Amino acid sequence: MGYLRRKKHPGRNGLLIAAAAAPLVYALVGFLILPPITKSRAEARLAATLHRPVQIARVRINPFTLAVTVEGLDVRERDGRASFAGWERLFVNFESASLWSDEWSFAAIELDAPHGRVVAGRDGTLNFSDLLGDGAPADAAGAAASAPADAPPVKPLHIARLALSRARLEFRDEGRAQPFTTTLGPVSLLVRDFRTVSEANAPYTFEAVTESGEKLAWRGGIRSAPFRSRGELTLSDLVLKKYAPYYAERTGLDIAGGRLTVHGRYDFNFDAQHRVIRLLDGALDIRDLQLVERATGATVLDLPRAEIKGATADGIALTADVREIAVTGGRVRVRRDKDGTINLLSLLHPSAGAVTPADPADSSAGGDNLAAPLAGKPGAAARPALGLT
């Protein structure tokens, strides 16, 4: 009996080899080949688009998770003398399934140490006015009017986790007799389930919710030459205690509790002849506010609720007006120390003198204790009544 010879299938073997090698080739291309190419092309494309020198330190790509990391981005001013914007690290993790869904979806976007520089010139233009197309609508209504009637809604954006850390913004206004300069930050923020809203009539709309349940909603628009923005902004249920790092060093008070809601319309216009910085129909609502003296742990203010309605302000004329202030309940504790100082005043300026720990209920600790209840009618202007007990 002869031996049975196995038939050769070169085509099938080639397919098996190709299938086995494909993941390896895909990994080599994604991890080693694409990053330097992406870095070089991104620098060139950004420089051409932004009309500014651009440098990127490093790009990393994970082809299996569709994650991209861009480190050390630095966009210079047009003259190259200062940094216009940049960051230390940007991490983006894209969800491939969103290619076939009705929204763009990202598992995570993390931005570490971003910085920016905004300069308003004497003619009202900003140092990035060239990046905003002239003739862009100044508000959502204008955008809708200029868009075709049958324009489809913008595909919405969903970010499961949006993390911002150590953000810093430098602002300089040269349109005043004495230039104004300030730096905002560093600011860190963690937002879960960030979503933009898809509306054909309001393309400039977004909403976000933080890990503490705080909500941010904005609706409006911007344009350049000169820079202008109109819109409506709402910040709901801000946890005041959470932002202690921004005020703790400036006072001797700690916020033990309290939530803040702010709403209002605004109008910004940096035109040299018609400069506008205006707040319209502003409202503020504080609930369950408790202020504690850091040195003694005593509660100096307990305020169930305070409301401000119909607030308007003009940043150019330096005027402000409030239609209604309402205070519901509340209690404030004032202590006069032996040296004649009032605790509330010294707490606002802790560097003026040390606060001696003491029991505010004990008169032998060094002064008189004044407890003042606050009374007000909800929905009407309240005149707090000061009573001594």
mmCIF file of C-alpha atoms in Angstrom:
data_model
loop_
_atom_site.group_PDB
_atom_site.id
_atom_site.type_symbol
_atom_site.label_atom_id
_atom_site.label_comp_id
_atom_site.label_asym_id
_atom_site.label_seq_id
_atom_site.Cartn_x
_atom_site.Cartn_y
_atom_site.Cartn_z
ATOM 1 C CA MET A 1 0.000 0.000 0.000
ATOM 2 C CA GLY A 2 1.396 3.315 -0.943
ATOM 3 C CA TYR A 3 1.560 6.319 1.303
ATOM 4 C CA LEU A 4 -1.224 8.874 1.025
ATOM 5 C CA ARG A 5 0.181 12.222 0.042
ATOM 6 C CA ARG A 6 -1.326 15.353 1.652
ATOM 7 C CA LYS A 7 -2.451 17.838 -0.904
ATOM 8 C CA LYS A 8 -0.795 21.217 -0.746
ATOM 9 C CA HIS A 9 -2.938 24.376 -0.615
ATOM 10 C CA PRO A 10 -0.530 27.292 -1.040
ATOM 11 C CA GLY A 11 -3.377 29.795 -1.247
ATOM 12 C CA ARG A 12 -4.885 28.721 2.059
ATOM 13 C CA ASN A 13 -1.511 28.687 3.798
ATOM 14 C CA GLY A 14 -0.823 32.180 2.555
ATOM 15 C CA LEU A 15 -4.093 33.389 3.988
ATOM 16 C CA LEU A 16 -3.299 31.806 7.351
ATOM 17 C CA ILE A 17 0.123 33.436 7.439
ATOM 18 C CA ALA A 18 -1.349 36.804 6.467
ATOM 19 C CA ALA A 19 -4.058 36.503 9.129
ATOM 20 C CA ALA A 20 -1.464 35.677 11.761
ATOM 21 C CA ALA A 21 0.831 38.517 10.705
ATOM 22 C CA ALA A 22 -1.885 41.169 10.346
ATOM 23 C CA PRO A 23 -2.133 41.996 14.082
ATOM 24 C CA LEU A 24 1.644 42.283 14.288
ATOM 25 C CA VAL A 25 1.822 44.597 11.276
ATOM 26 C CA TYR A 26 -1.115 46.613 12.606
ATOM 27 C CA ALA A 27 0.649 47.012 15.969
ATOM 28 C CA LEU A 28 3.958 47.991 14.382
ATOM 29 C CA VAL A 29 2.297 50.602 12.191
ATOM 30 C CA GLY A 30 0.173 51.988 15.036
ATOM 31 C CA PHE A 31 2.811 52.052 17.763
ATOM 32 C CA LEU A 32 5.986 52.846 15.826
ATOM 33 C CA ILE A 33 5.298 54.267 12.373
ATOM 34 C CA LEU A 34 2.219 56.477 12.759
ATOM 35 C CA PRO A 35 3.308 58.558 15.824
ATOM 36 C CA PRO A 36 6.296 60.364 14.176
ATOM 37 C CA ILE A 37 4.336 60.851 10.951
ATOM 38 C CA THR A 38 1.341 62.210 12.887
ATOM 39 C CA LYS A 39 3.597 64.526 14.905
ATOM 40 C CA SER A 40 5.266 65.998 11.830
ATOM 41 C CA ARG A 41 2.051 66.472 9.894
ATOM 42 C CA ALA A 42 0.176 67.854 12.906
ATOM 43 C CA GLU A 43 2.850 70.503 13.497
ATOM 44 C CA ALA A 44 2.768 71.549 9.844
ATOM 45 C CA ARG A 45 -1.028 71.532 9.585
ATOM 46 C CA LEU A 46 -1.569 73.428 12.846
ATOM 47 C CA ALA A 47 1.066 76.006 11.942
ATOM 48 C CA ALA A 48 -0.613 76.584 8.580
ATOM 49 C CA THR A 49 -4.092 76.752 10.100
ATOM 50 C CA LEU A 50 -3.245 78.885 13.128
ATOM 51 C CA HIS A 51 -0.646 81.059 11.360
ATOM 52 C CA ARG A 52 1.631 80.541 14.332
ATOM 53 C CA PRO A 53 4.731 78.447 15.090
ATOM 54 C CA VAL A 54 3.742 75.063 16.575
ATOM 55 C CA GLN A 55 5.858 72.443 18.336
ATOM 56 C CA ILE A 56 4.855 69.026 19.698
ATOM 57 C CA ALA A 57 7.176 67.082 21.986
ATOM 58 C CA ARG A 58 5.743 63.606 21.466
ATOM 59 C CA VAL A 59 2.787 61.684 20.030
ATOM 60 C CA ARG A 60 1.768 58.203 21.161
ATOM 61 C CA ILE A 61 -0.914 56.031 19.548
ATOM 62 C CA ASN A 62 -2.556 52.837 20.771
ATOM 63 C CA PRO A 63 -4.181 51.293 17.676
ATOM 64 C CA PHE A 64 -6.062 48.670 19.666
ATOM 65 C CA THR A 65 -7.892 51.065 22.015
ATOM 66 C CA LEU A 66 -8.007 53.963 19.514
ATOM 67 C CA ALA A 67 -6.263 56.164 22.081
ATOM 68 C CA VAL A 68 -3.984 59.079 21.185
ATOM 69 C CA THR A 69 -1.683 61.005 23.532
ATOM 70 C CA VAL A 70 -0.145 64.336 22.513
ATOM 71 C CA GLU A 71 2.515 65.676 24.873
ATOM 72 C CA GLY A 72 4.167 69.080 25.048
ATOM 73 C CA LEU A 73 2.103 71.161 22.610
ATOM 74 C CA ASP A 74 3.294 74.766 22.348
ATOM 75 C CA VAL A 75 1.603 77.265 20.015
ATOM 76 C CA ARG A 76 3.527 80.526 19.928
ATOM 77 C CA GLU A 77 2.190 84.007 19.257
ATOM 78 C CA ARG A 78 2.436 85.139 15.648
ATOM 79 C CA ASP A 79 5.700 86.935 16.381
ATOM 80 C CA GLY A 80 7.012 83.851 18.200
ATOM 81 C CA ARG A 81 7.965 85.781 21.342
ATOM 82 C CA ALA A 82 5.423 84.304 23.775
ATOM 83 C CA SER A 83 3.327 81.196 24.125
ATOM 84 C CA PHE A 84 -0.215 81.639 22.845
ATOM 85 C CA ALA A 85 -1.601 78.283 23.986
ATOM 86 C CA GLY A 86 -0.538 74.752 24.750
ATOM 87 C CA TRP A 87 -0.624 71.875 27.194
ATOM 88 C CA GLU A 88 1.559 69.275 28.851
ATOM 89 C CA ARG A 89 -0.559 66.269 27.881
ATOM 90 C CA LEU A 90 -3.733 65.508 25.947
ATOM 91 C CA PHE A 91 -5.212 62.001 26.060
ATOM 92 C CA VAL A 92 -8.132 61.085 23.780
ATOM 93 C CA ASN A 93 -9.859 57.695 23.749
ATOM 94 C CA PHE A 94 -12.310 57.456 20.847
ATOM 95 C CA GLU A 95 -15.227 55.002 20.732
ATOM 96 C CA SER A 96 -15.170 53.314 17.316
ATOM 97 C CA ALA A 97 -18.857 52.392 17.629
ATOM 98 C CA SER A 98 -19.768 56.077 17.341
ATOM 99 C CA LEU A 99 -18.808 55.965 13.661
ATOM 100 C CA TRP A 100 -22.148 54.260 13.062
ATOM 101 C CA SER A 101 -24.164 55.911 15.837
ATOM 102 C CA ASP A 102 -26.017 59.240 15.917
ATOM 103 C CA GLU A 103 -23.380 60.941 18.114
ATOM 104 C CA TRP A 104 -19.609 61.205 18.358
ATOM 105 C CA SER A 105 -18.569 59.329 21.486
ATOM 106 C CA PHE A 106 -15.346 59.351 23.507
ATOM 107 C CA ALA A 107 -14.606 57.120 26.477
ATOM 108 C CA ALA A 108 -12.259 59.755 27.928
ATOM 109 C CA ILE A 109 -10.568 63.051 27.160
ATOM 110 C CA GLU A 110 -7.923 64.230 29.630
ATOM 111 C CA LEU A 111 -6.105 67.543 29.371
ATOM 112 C CA ASP A 112 -3.213 68.271 31.733
ATOM 113 C CA ALA A 113 -1.827 71.755 32.430
ATOM 114 C CA PRO A 114 -3.348 73.628 29.486
ATOM 115 C CA HIS A 115 -2.499 77.309 29.244
ATOM 116 C CA GLY A 116 -3.688 80.179 27.127
ATOM 117 C CA ARG A 117 -3.027 83.873 26.611
ATOM 118 C CA VAL A 118 -5.777 86.319 25.640
ATOM 119 C CA VAL A 119 -4.876 89.906 24.738
ATOM 120 C CA ALA A 120 -7.485 92.534 23.859
ATOM 121 C CA GLY A 121 -5.872 95.267 21.775
ATOM 122 C CA ARG A 122 -6.687 98.969 21.722
ATOM 123 C CA ASP A 123 -8.794 98.523 18.580
ATOM 124 C CA GLY A 124 -10.964 95.867 20.255
ATOM 125 C CA THR A 125 -9.476 92.892 18.425
ATOM 126 C CA LEU A 126 -8.135 89.886 20.284
ATOM 127 C CA ASN A 127 -4.850 88.148 19.681
ATOM 128 C CA PHE A 128 -6.849 85.238 18.228
ATOM 129 C CA SER A 129 -9.372 87.263 16.198
ATOM 130 C CA ASP A 130 -7.771 85.977 13.013
ATOM 131 C CA LEU A 131 -8.833 82.456 14.007
ATOM 132 C CA LEU A 132 -12.526 83.362 14.184
ATOM 133 C CA GLY A 133 -14.096 83.753 10.774
ATOM 134 C CA ASP A 134 -15.324 87.266 10.063
ATOM 135 C CA GLY A 135 -19.051 87.496 9.775
ATOM 136 C CA ALA A 136 -19.756 84.624 12.131
ATOM 137 C CA PRO A 137 -23.101 85.031 13.864
ATOM 138 C CA ALA A 138 -23.073 86.885 17.161
ATOM 139 C CA ASP A 139 -25.806 84.776 18.662
ATOM 140 C CA ALA A 140 -27.698 81.567 18.126
ATOM 141 C CA ALA A 141 -30.613 83.339 16.470
ATOM 142 C CA GLY A 142 -28.302 84.967 13.940
ATOM 143 C CA ALA A 143 -26.657 81.626 13.250
ATOM 144 C CA ALA A 144 -30.013 80.038 12.578
ATOM 145 C CA ALA A 145 -31.046 82.859 10.242
ATOM 146 C CA SER A 146 -27.887 82.535 8.167
ATOM 147 C CA ALA A 147 -28.074 78.729 7.935
ATOM 148 C CA PRO A 148 -30.099 76.959 5.238
ATOM 149 C CA ALA A 149 -33.620 76.106 6.307
ATOM 150 C CA ASP A 150 -33.080 72.413 5.573
ATOM 151 C CA ALA A 151 -29.662 72.197 7.244
ATOM 152 C CA PRO A 152 -29.384 68.985 9.263
ATOM 153 C CA PRO A 153 -28.690 69.238 12.994
ATOM 154 C CA VAL A 154 -25.071 69.089 14.071
ATOM 155 C CA LYS A 155 -24.068 65.608 15.183
ATOM 156 C CA PRO A 156 -23.884 65.817 19.001
ATOM 157 C CA LEU A 157 -20.840 64.996 21.075
ATOM 158 C CA HIS A 158 -20.697 62.690 24.105
ATOM 159 C CA ILE A 159 -17.656 62.418 26.388
ATOM 160 C CA ALA A 160 -18.020 59.825 29.146
ATOM 161 C CA ARG A 161 -15.157 61.316 31.179
ATOM 162 C CA LEU A 162 -13.741 64.803 30.646
ATOM 163 C CA ALA A 163 -10.866 65.711 32.957
ATOM 164 C CA LEU A 164 -9.145 69.089 33.101
ATOM 165 C CA SER A 165 -6.239 69.679 35.469
ATOM 166 C CA ARG A 166 -4.157 72.771 36.283
ATOM 167 C CA ALA A 167 -5.663 74.945 33.574
ATOM 168 C CA ARG A 168 -4.382 78.524 33.469
ATOM 169 C CA LEU A 169 -5.487 81.545 31.425
ATOM 170 C CA GLU A 170 -3.694 84.889 31.207
ATOM 171 C CA PHE A 171 -5.809 87.892 30.192
ATOM 172 C CA ARG A 172 -4.609 91.371 29.232
ATOM 173 C CA ASP A 173 -6.817 94.289 28.157
ATOM 174 C CA GLU A 174 -4.864 97.075 26.453
ATOM 175 C CA GLY A 175 -7.974 99.079 25.589
ATOM 176 C CA ARG A 176 -7.868 101.020 28.847
ATOM 177 C CA ALA A 177 -5.746 103.974 29.854
ATOM 178 C CA GLN A 178 -4.051 101.638 32.332
ATOM 179 C CA PRO A 179 -3.769 98.126 30.823
ATOM 180 C CA PHE A 180 -5.422 95.445 32.921
ATOM 181 C CA THR A 181 -3.716 92.083 33.421
ATOM 182 C CA THR A 182 -4.831 89.048 35.390
ATOM 183 C CA THR A 183 -4.254 85.298 35.471
ATOM 184 C CA LEU A 184 -7.045 82.811 36.082
ATOM 185 C CA GLY A 185 -6.184 79.437 37.535
ATOM 186 C CA PRO A 186 -4.920 76.922 38.092
ATOM 187 C CA VAL A 187 -8.293 75.229 37.684
ATOM 188 C CA SER A 188 -9.083 71.514 37.748
ATOM 189 C CA LEU A 189 -12.389 69.981 36.723
ATOM 190 C CA LEU A 190 -13.828 66.505 36.289
ATOM 191 C CA VAL A 191 -16.982 66.160 34.202
ATOM 192 C CA ARG A 192 -18.863 62.953 33.505
ATOM 193 C CA ASP A 193 -21.272 62.491 30.611
ATOM 194 C CA PHE A 194 -20.495 65.763 28.849
ATOM 195 C CA ARG A 195 -22.941 66.248 25.991
ATOM 196 C CA THR A 196 -23.585 68.854 23.373
ATOM 197 C CA VAL A 197 -27.132 69.396 22.199
ATOM 198 C CA SER A 198 -28.000 68.812 18.577
ATOM 199 C CA GLU A 199 -30.319 71.596 17.452
ATOM 200 C CA ALA A 200 -30.332 73.042 13.950
ATOM 201 C CA ASN A 201 -31.525 76.409 15.294
ATOM 202 C CA ALA A 202 -28.980 76.630 18.108
ATOM 203 C CA PRO A 203 -25.636 75.161 17.070
ATOM 204 C CA TYR A 204 -23.808 76.878 19.915
ATOM 205 C CA THR A 205 -25.250 74.970 22.839
ATOM 206 C CA PHE A 206 -23.744 72.558 25.310
ATOM 207 C CA GLU A 207 -24.439 70.972 28.682
ATOM 208 C CA ALA A 208 -22.233 69.259 31.252
ATOM 209 C CA VAL A 209 -22.535 67.642 34.689
ATOM 210 C CA THR A 210 -19.632 67.347 37.161
ATOM 211 C CA GLU A 211 -18.940 64.444 39.497
ATOM 212 C CA SER A 212 -20.643 66.451 42.296
ATOM 213 C CA GLY A 213 -23.904 66.836 40.385
ATOM 214 C CA GLU A 214 -23.159 70.413 39.347
ATOM 215 C CA LYS A 215 -24.637 71.406 36.007
ATOM 216 C CA LEU A 216 -23.328 73.812 33.388
ATOM 217 C CA ALA A 217 -25.424 74.936 30.432
ATOM 218 C CA TRP A 218 -24.509 77.547 27.813
ATOM 219 C CA ARG A 219 -26.389 78.841 24.803
ATOM 220 C CA GLY A 220 -25.135 81.623 22.568
ATOM 221 C CA GLY A 221 -22.526 82.480 19.984
ATOM 222 C CA ILE A 222 -19.326 84.366 19.204
ATOM 223 C CA ARG A 223 -17.707 86.287 16.380
ATOM 224 C CA SER A 224 -14.482 88.202 15.816
ATOM 225 C CA ALA A 225 -13.159 91.479 14.408
ATOM 226 C CA PRO A 226 -13.931 92.746 16.951
ATOM 227 C CA PHE A 227 -14.589 89.934 19.386
ATOM 228 C CA ARG A 228 -18.223 89.681 20.485
ATOM 229 C CA SER A 229 -20.249 87.097 22.337
ATOM 230 C CA ARG A 230 -23.848 86.962 23.451
ATOM 231 C CA GLY A 231 -25.452 84.142 25.322
ATOM 232 C CA GLU A 232 -27.138 82.647 28.328
ATOM 233 C CA LEU A 233 -25.250 80.798 31.054
ATOM 234 C CA THR A 234 -26.539 78.663 33.920
ATOM 235 C CA LEU A 235 -24.471 77.111 36.721
ATOM 236 C CA SER A 236 -26.616 74.908 38.943
ATOM 237 C CA ASP A 237 -25.956 73.374 42.365
ATOM 238 C CA LEU A 238 -22.318 74.414 42.711
ATOM 239 C CA VAL A 239 -20.886 72.798 45.857
ATOM 240 C CA LEU A 240 -19.231 75.778 47.560
ATOM 241 C CA LYS A 241 -17.122 73.698 49.936
ATOM 242 C CA LYS A 242 -15.500 72.014 46.969
ATOM 243 C CA TYR A 243 -13.784 75.245 45.890
ATOM 244 C CA ALA A 244 -12.059 75.892 49.225
ATOM 245 C CA PRO A 245 -8.563 75.913 47.645
ATOM 246 C CA TYR A 246 -9.466 79.159 45.855
ATOM 247 C CA TYR A 247 -10.552 81.136 48.920
ATOM 248 C CA ALA A 248 -9.116 79.421 52.016
ATOM 249 C CA GLU A 249 -5.913 81.474 52.079
ATOM 250 C CA ARG A 250 -7.804 84.770 51.800
ATOM 251 C CA THR A 251 -10.127 84.407 54.792
ATOM 252 C CA GLY A 252 -10.309 82.815 58.212
ATOM 253 C CA LEU A 253 -13.596 81.165 57.278
ATOM 254 C CA ASP A 254 -14.488 77.717 56.042
ATOM 255 C CA ILE A 255 -17.674 76.868 54.154
ATOM 256 C CA ALA A 256 -19.177 73.847 55.891
ATOM 257 C CA GLY A 257 -22.142 73.630 53.568
ATOM 258 C CA GLY A 258 -23.989 75.426 50.814
ATOM 259 C CA ARG A 259 -24.962 75.198 47.163
ATOM 260 C CA LEU A 260 -25.051 78.001 44.635
ATOM 261 C CA THR A 261 -27.076 78.430 41.451
ATOM 262 C CA VAL A 262 -26.319 81.287 39.048
ATOM 263 C CA HIS A 263 -28.178 82.217 35.887
ATOM 264 C CA GLY A 264 -28.058 85.154 33.536
ATOM 265 C CA ARG A 265 -27.640 86.562 30.057
ATOM 266 C CA TYR A 266 -24.497 88.394 29.005
ATOM 267 C CA ASP A 267 -23.245 90.613 26.199
ATOM 268 C CA PHE A 268 -19.532 91.105 25.499
ATOM 269 C CA ASN A 269 -18.276 93.432 22.775
ATOM 270 C CA PHE A 270 -14.631 94.479 22.512
ATOM 271 C CA ASP A 271 -15.128 96.992 19.713
ATOM 272 C CA ALA A 272 -13.019 100.063 20.452
ATOM 273 C CA GLN A 273 -15.970 102.435 19.852
ATOM 274 C CA HIS A 274 -18.718 100.311 21.391
ATOM 275 C CA ARG A 275 -17.074 98.271 24.146
ATOM 276 C CA VAL A 276 -19.638 96.302 26.159
ATOM 277 C CA ILE A 277 -19.309 94.038 29.200
ATOM 278 C CA ARG A 278 -22.844 93.575 30.462
ATOM 279 C CA LEU A 279 -24.861 91.187 32.621
ATOM 280 C CA LEU A 280 -28.626 91.042 32.041
ATOM 281 C CA ASP A 281 -31.392 89.514 34.145
ATOM 282 C CA GLY A 282 -28.967 87.788 36.502
ATOM 283 C CA ALA A 283 -30.158 85.581 39.322
ATOM 284 C CA LEU A 284 -28.377 83.989 42.258
ATOM 285 C CA ASP A 285 -29.697 81.397 44.699
ATOM 286 C CA ILE A 286 -27.747 80.220 47.761
ATOM 287 C CA ARG A 287 -29.102 77.361 49.863
ATOM 288 C CA ASP A 288 -28.008 75.886 53.216
ATOM 289 C CA LEU A 289 -24.963 78.119 53.557
ATOM 290 C CA GLN A 290 -22.838 77.610 56.682
ATOM 291 C CA LEU A 291 -19.719 79.641 57.446
ATOM 292 C CA VAL A 292 -17.424 78.341 60.177
ATOM 293 C CA GLU A 293 -14.618 80.181 61.961
ATOM 294 C CA ARG A 294 -11.551 78.108 61.149
ATOM 295 C CA ALA A 295 -9.719 78.817 64.417
ATOM 296 C CA THR A 296 -12.570 77.893 66.763
ATOM 297 C CA GLY A 297 -14.859 75.693 64.674
ATOM 298 C CA ALA A 298 -17.821 77.910 65.631
ATOM 299 C CA THR A 299 -20.570 78.600 63.099
ATOM 300 C CA VAL A 300 -20.712 82.337 62.420
ATOM 301 C CA LEU A 301 -23.385 82.233 59.690
ATOM 302 C CA ASP A 302 -26.213 79.797 59.098
ATOM 303 C CA LEU A 303 -28.338 80.809 56.114
ATOM 304 C CA PRO A 304 -31.069 78.463 54.819
ATOM 305 C CA ARG A 305 -31.640 80.489 51.669
ATOM 306 C CA ALA A 306 -30.837 83.797 49.994
ATOM 307 C CA GLU A 307 -31.957 84.903 46.535
ATOM 308 C CA ILE A 308 -30.999 87.746 44.225
ATOM 309 C CA LYS A 309 -33.207 88.389 41.211
ATOM 310 C CA GLY A 310 -33.166 90.832 38.319
ATOM 311 C CA ALA A 311 -29.480 91.700 38.624
ATOM 312 C CA THR A 312 -27.869 93.853 35.942
ATOM 313 C CA ALA A 313 -24.284 95.051 35.746
ATOM 314 C CA ASP A 314 -22.199 97.119 33.361
ATOM 315 C CA GLY A 315 -18.474 96.456 33.457
ATOM 316 C CA ILE A 316 -17.652 99.587 31.461
ATOM 317 C CA ALA A 317 -19.795 102.076 33.375
ATOM 318 C CA LEU A 318 -19.070 100.221 36.634
ATOM 319 C CA THR A 319 -22.735 100.182 37.625
ATOM 320 C CA ALA A 320 -24.937 97.442 39.043
ATOM 321 C CA ASP A 321 -28.580 97.121 39.977
ATOM 322 C CA VAL A 322 -30.608 94.440 41.752
ATOM 323 C CA ARG A 323 -34.393 94.271 41.532
ATOM 324 C CA GLU A 324 -34.987 91.962 44.484
ATOM 325 C CA ILE A 325 -33.142 90.403 47.425
ATOM 326 C CA ALA A 326 -34.867 87.788 49.531
ATOM 327 C CA VAL A 327 -33.476 86.130 52.682
ATOM 328 C CA THR A 328 -35.262 83.211 54.327
ATOM 329 C CA GLY A 329 -34.389 82.636 57.977
ATOM 330 C CA GLY A 330 -30.765 82.519 59.047
ATOM 331 C CA ARG A 331 -28.569 83.366 61.991
ATOM 332 C CA VAL A 332 -25.273 85.229 62.302
ATOM 333 C CA ARG A 333 -22.963 85.160 65.333
ATOM 334 C CA VAL A 334 -20.815 88.221 66.032
ATOM 335 C CA ARG A 335 -18.134 88.258 68.741
ATOM 336 C CA ARG A 336 -16.283 91.267 70.110
ATOM 337 C CA ASP A 337 -12.890 90.286 71.508
ATOM 338 C CA LYS A 338 -11.098 91.897 74.457
ATOM 339 C CA ASP A 339 -9.012 94.086 72.172
ATOM 340 C CA GLY A 340 -12.193 95.512 70.651
ATOM 341 C CA THR A 341 -11.959 93.718 67.310
ATOM 342 C CA ILE A 342 -15.019 92.133 65.723
ATOM 343 C CA ASN A 343 -14.546 88.518 64.688
ATOM 344 C CA LEU A 344 -16.314 88.865 61.342
ATOM 345 C CA LEU A 345 -14.029 91.718 60.278
ATOM 346 C CA SER A 346 -10.850 89.951 61.340
ATOM 347 C CA LEU A 347 -11.954 86.745 59.609
ATOM 348 C CA LEU A 348 -12.153 88.570 56.294
ATOM 349 C CA HIS A 349 -8.545 89.710 56.792
ATOM 350 C CA PRO A 350 -6.859 86.861 58.701
ATOM 351 C CA SER A 351 -3.384 88.276 58.111
ATOM 352 C CA ALA A 352 -4.249 91.351 60.179
ATOM 353 C CA GLY A 353 -4.060 89.318 63.363
ATOM 354 C CA ALA A 354 -4.202 85.777 64.625
ATOM 355 C CA VAL A 355 -7.499 84.424 65.832
ATOM 356 C CA THR A 356 -7.237 82.939 69.292
ATOM 357 C CA PRO A 357 -9.072 79.629 69.587
ATOM 358 C CA ALA A 358 -11.843 79.959 72.103
ATOM 359 C CA ASP A 359 -15.321 78.786 72.833
ATOM 360 C CA PRO A 360 -17.593 81.569 71.556
ATOM 361 C CA ALA A 361 -20.259 80.521 74.029
ATOM 362 C CA ASP A 362 -17.926 81.204 76.987
ATOM 363 C CA SER A 363 -17.880 84.902 77.941
ATOM 364 C CA SER A 364 -14.610 84.392 79.803
ATOM 365 C CA ALA A 365 -12.903 83.515 76.533
ATOM 366 C CA GLY A 366 -12.437 87.132 75.759
ATOM 367 C CA GLY A 367 -15.488 89.044 74.615
ATOM 368 C CA ASP A 368 -19.195 89.533 74.070
ATOM 369 C CA ASN A 369 -21.189 87.185 71.871
ATOM 370 C CA LEU A 370 -23.850 88.698 69.660
ATOM 371 C CA ALA A 371 -26.260 86.346 67.928
ATOM 372 C CA ALA A 372 -28.332 87.970 65.199
ATOM 373 C CA PRO A 373 -31.282 86.253 63.513
ATOM 374 C CA LEU A 374 -31.957 87.093 59.872
ATOM 375 C CA ALA A 375 -35.558 87.397 58.737
ATOM 376 C CA GLY A 376 -36.951 87.933 55.306
ATOM 377 C CA LYS A 377 -40.039 87.354 53.217
ATOM 378 C CA PRO A 378 -39.538 84.898 50.373
ATOM 379 C CA GLY A 379 -40.202 86.524 47.030
ATOM 380 C CA ALA A 380 -39.864 90.077 48.305
ATOM 381 C CA ALA A 381 -37.025 92.393 49.172
ATOM 382 C CA ALA A 382 -35.878 91.481 52.657
ATOM 383 C CA ARG A 383 -34.499 93.827 55.292
ATOM 384 C CA PRO A 384 -32.566 91.610 57.736
ATOM 385 C CA ALA A 385 -33.460 92.379 61.322
ATOM 386 C CA LEU A 386 -30.532 92.551 63.728
ATOM 387 C CA GLY A 387 -31.312 91.376 67.229
ATOM 388 C CA LEU A 388 -29.000 90.856 70.174
ATOM 389 C CA THR A 389 -29.404 87.929 72.546
#
